[in-house]
Short mmCIF file of C-alpha atoms in Angstrom, two decimals:
data_model
loop_
_atom_site.label_atom_id
_atom_site.label_comp_id
_atom_site.label_asym_id
_atom_site.label_seq_id
_atom_site.Cartn_x
_atom_site.Cartn_y
_atom_site.Cartn_z
CA MET A 1 -143.31 39.11 -16.84
CA ILE A 2 -144.46 41.73 -14.36
CA THR A 3 -143.30 45.14 -14.72
CA LEU A 4 -141.35 46.68 -11.97
CA ASP A 5 -140.18 50.10 -11.46
CA GLU A 6 -137.24 51.45 -9.74
CA THR A 7 -138.92 51.81 -6.56
CA ASP A 8 -140.02 48.25 -6.57
CA LEU A 9 -136.60 47.10 -7.47
CA GLN A 10 -135.17 49.05 -4.53
CA LEU A 11 -137.68 47.66 -2.07
CA LEU A 12 -137.15 44.24 -3.25
CA ASP A 13 -133.35 44.66 -2.77
CA MET A 14 -134.11 45.85 0.68
CA LEU A 15 -136.52 42.84 1.58
CA GLN A 16 -133.86 40.38 0.30
CA ASP A 17 -131.11 41.95 2.43
CA ASP A 18 -133.26 42.14 5.42
CA GLY A 19 -136.88 41.03 5.46
CA LYS A 20 -137.49 41.76 9.19
CA LYS A 21 -137.28 45.48 9.16
CA THR A 22 -140.49 47.40 9.82
CA ILE A 23 -142.75 49.02 7.05
CA LYS A 24 -141.75 52.31 8.43
CA GLU A 25 -137.83 51.52 8.05
CA TYR A 26 -138.21 50.75 4.36
CA ALA A 27 -140.56 53.83 3.99
CA LEU A 28 -137.88 56.13 5.35
CA LYS A 29 -135.15 54.66 3.25
CA LEU A 30 -137.46 55.01 0.04
CA GLU A 31 -138.80 58.38 1.13
CA LEU A 32 -142.26 57.05 0.71
CA SER A 33 -145.10 56.97 3.19
CA ALA A 34 -145.26 53.60 5.20
CA THR A 35 -148.96 53.14 3.57
CA ALA A 36 -147.40 53.31 -0.02
CA VAL A 37 -144.66 50.80 0.94
CA TYR A 38 -147.16 48.52 2.55
CA GLU A 39 -149.39 48.57 -0.64
CA ARG A 40 -146.33 47.96 -2.76
CA ILE A 41 -145.38 45.00 -0.63
CA LYS A 42 -149.02 43.60 -0.61
CA ARG A 43 -148.98 44.07 -4.56
CA LEU A 44 -145.74 42.10 -5.02
CA GLU A 45 -146.87 39.43 -2.93
CA LYS A 46 -150.24 39.26 -4.64
CA GLN A 47 -148.31 38.95 -7.95
CA GLU A 48 -146.16 36.41 -6.54
CA VAL A 49 -142.76 38.40 -7.16
CA ILE A 50 -142.45 37.74 -3.44
CA ALA A 51 -142.85 33.99 -3.24
CA LYS A 52 -142.28 33.60 0.61
CA TYR A 53 -140.35 34.84 3.68
CA VAL A 54 -137.75 32.69 5.37
CA ALA A 55 -135.20 32.66 8.10
CA LEU A 56 -131.74 31.91 6.82
CA LEU A 57 -129.87 29.67 9.37
CA ASP A 58 -126.39 29.29 10.21
CA LYS A 59 -125.28 25.79 8.93
CA THR A 60 -122.70 25.37 11.29
CA LYS A 61 -124.71 26.09 14.56
CA VAL A 62 -127.54 23.54 13.32
CA GLY A 63 -124.73 20.77 12.50
CA ARG A 64 -125.34 20.77 8.72
CA ASN A 65 -122.13 22.42 7.58
CA PHE A 66 -120.87 19.66 5.33
CA ALA A 67 -122.15 20.42 1.76
CA VAL A 68 -122.05 18.24 -1.04
CA PHE A 69 -122.67 18.59 -4.82
CA CYS A 70 -124.13 15.15 -6.18
CA HIS A 71 -124.32 14.69 -10.02
CA VAL A 72 -126.89 12.15 -10.85
CA ARG A 73 -127.20 9.99 -14.18
CA LEU A 74 -130.57 8.03 -14.57
CA SER A 75 -130.30 4.60 -16.24
CA GLN A 76 -133.22 5.30 -18.65
CA HIS A 77 -134.60 8.64 -19.38
CA ILE A 78 -138.18 7.60 -20.11
CA LYS A 79 -140.59 10.18 -18.65
CA GLU A 80 -141.94 7.51 -15.83
CA ASN A 81 -138.24 7.55 -14.50
CA VAL A 82 -137.68 11.12 -14.64
CA LEU A 83 -141.12 11.91 -12.76
CA GLN A 84 -140.35 8.96 -10.15
CA PHE A 85 -136.95 10.32 -9.50
CA GLU A 86 -137.96 13.82 -8.85
CA LYS A 87 -140.76 12.66 -6.58
CA GLU A 88 -138.55 10.68 -4.53
CA VAL A 89 -135.83 13.71 -4.46
CA LEU A 90 -138.47 15.85 -2.98
CA LYS A 91 -138.78 13.77 -0.11
CA LEU A 92 -135.03 13.85 0.98
CA ALA A 93 -134.66 16.61 3.68
CA GLU A 94 -130.93 16.48 3.10
CA VAL A 95 -131.43 17.80 -0.52
CA VAL A 96 -131.79 21.45 -0.36
CA GLU A 97 -131.54 22.05 -4.12
CA CYS A 98 -132.20 19.79 -7.07
CA TYR A 99 -131.79 20.86 -10.69
CA HIS A 100 -132.45 19.01 -13.87
CA ILE A 101 -129.63 19.76 -16.11
CA GLY A 102 -128.04 18.96 -19.43
CA GLY A 103 -124.80 17.73 -20.34
CA ASP A 104 -123.06 14.53 -18.96
CA TYR A 105 -125.46 14.09 -15.97
CA ASP A 106 -129.07 14.49 -15.55
CA TYR A 107 -129.42 16.26 -12.12
CA ILE A 108 -127.17 18.14 -9.79
CA LEU A 109 -128.16 17.97 -6.16
CA LYS A 110 -126.87 20.45 -3.34
CA ILE A 111 -126.97 18.07 -0.02
CA HIS A 112 -126.27 19.39 3.49
CA VAL A 113 -125.61 16.97 6.19
CA GLY A 114 -123.14 16.97 9.28
CA ASP A 115 -120.20 15.15 7.99
CA MET A 116 -118.77 12.61 5.79
CA GLU A 117 -120.14 9.57 7.84
CA ALA A 118 -123.73 11.21 7.49
CA TYR A 119 -123.05 11.76 3.74
CA ARG A 120 -122.04 7.95 3.36
CA GLU A 121 -125.35 7.10 5.35
CA PHE A 122 -127.31 9.25 3.17
CA MET A 123 -126.06 7.80 -0.06
CA VAL A 124 -126.37 4.37 1.04
CA THR A 125 -129.80 4.27 2.54
CA LYS A 126 -131.57 7.07 0.75
CA LEU A 127 -130.21 8.21 -2.57
CA THR A 128 -128.86 5.23 -3.96
CA ALA A 129 -132.06 3.38 -2.89
CA ILE A 130 -134.07 5.49 -5.48
CA LYS A 131 -134.76 3.40 -8.47
CA ASN A 132 -133.27 3.89 -11.98
CA ILE A 133 -130.12 5.79 -10.81
CA GLY A 134 -127.37 4.89 -13.15
CA SER A 135 -124.39 6.56 -11.54
CA THR A 136 -123.36 9.51 -9.14
CA GLN A 137 -120.40 11.55 -8.66
CA SER A 138 -120.02 13.80 -5.55
CA SER A 139 -117.93 17.01 -5.19
CA PHE A 140 -117.45 18.14 -1.44
CA VAL A 141 -117.18 21.70 -0.59
CA ILE A 142 -113.84 22.87 1.11
CA SER A 143 -115.01 26.51 1.54
CA GLU A 144 -118.04 28.60 0.66
CA VAL A 145 -116.84 31.58 -1.10
CA LYS A 146 -119.95 33.16 -1.92
CA TYR A 147 -123.31 32.29 -0.86
CA THR A 148 -126.65 34.43 -1.47
CA THR A 149 -130.10 33.79 -2.03
CA ALA A 150 -130.83 37.27 -3.34
CA VAL A 151 -131.89 37.35 -6.97
CA PRO A 152 -129.81 40.05 -8.77
CA LEU A 153 -131.98 42.91 -9.78
CA VAL A 154 -129.33 45.19 -11.20
CA SER A 155 -126.23 44.19 -13.26
#
């Protein structure tokens, strides 16, 4: 665990909110010099607290606003099958998140496609083509109530 001071946390919050501001803009808000902020950011990048920078897209404008959560149960829970399933899921562009979970199912996938027809095509030609899937159960998003990529730094 890396020790972060209050200024680091404030800076990280600002970067999560808008990573395209200039160093000078962050420095003004933090009441620090631009050099001090630049050095903090470089340190946080080097320590891999900041993993990468991305652009968040409007899913509707790129035709991927149909979201589905799909629970997957493997037919057998041997290491080889688990590793093979994970390897295959990594290749599926439609799957934006995949978690190995405990409970009734083994995995939960978050999938973005254009519409129900595209989801059916994805299921038939890609997901269920993966070996050792025992069953799936899909839940379709009616509306997105809250969405954030920000990691909460303050409770």
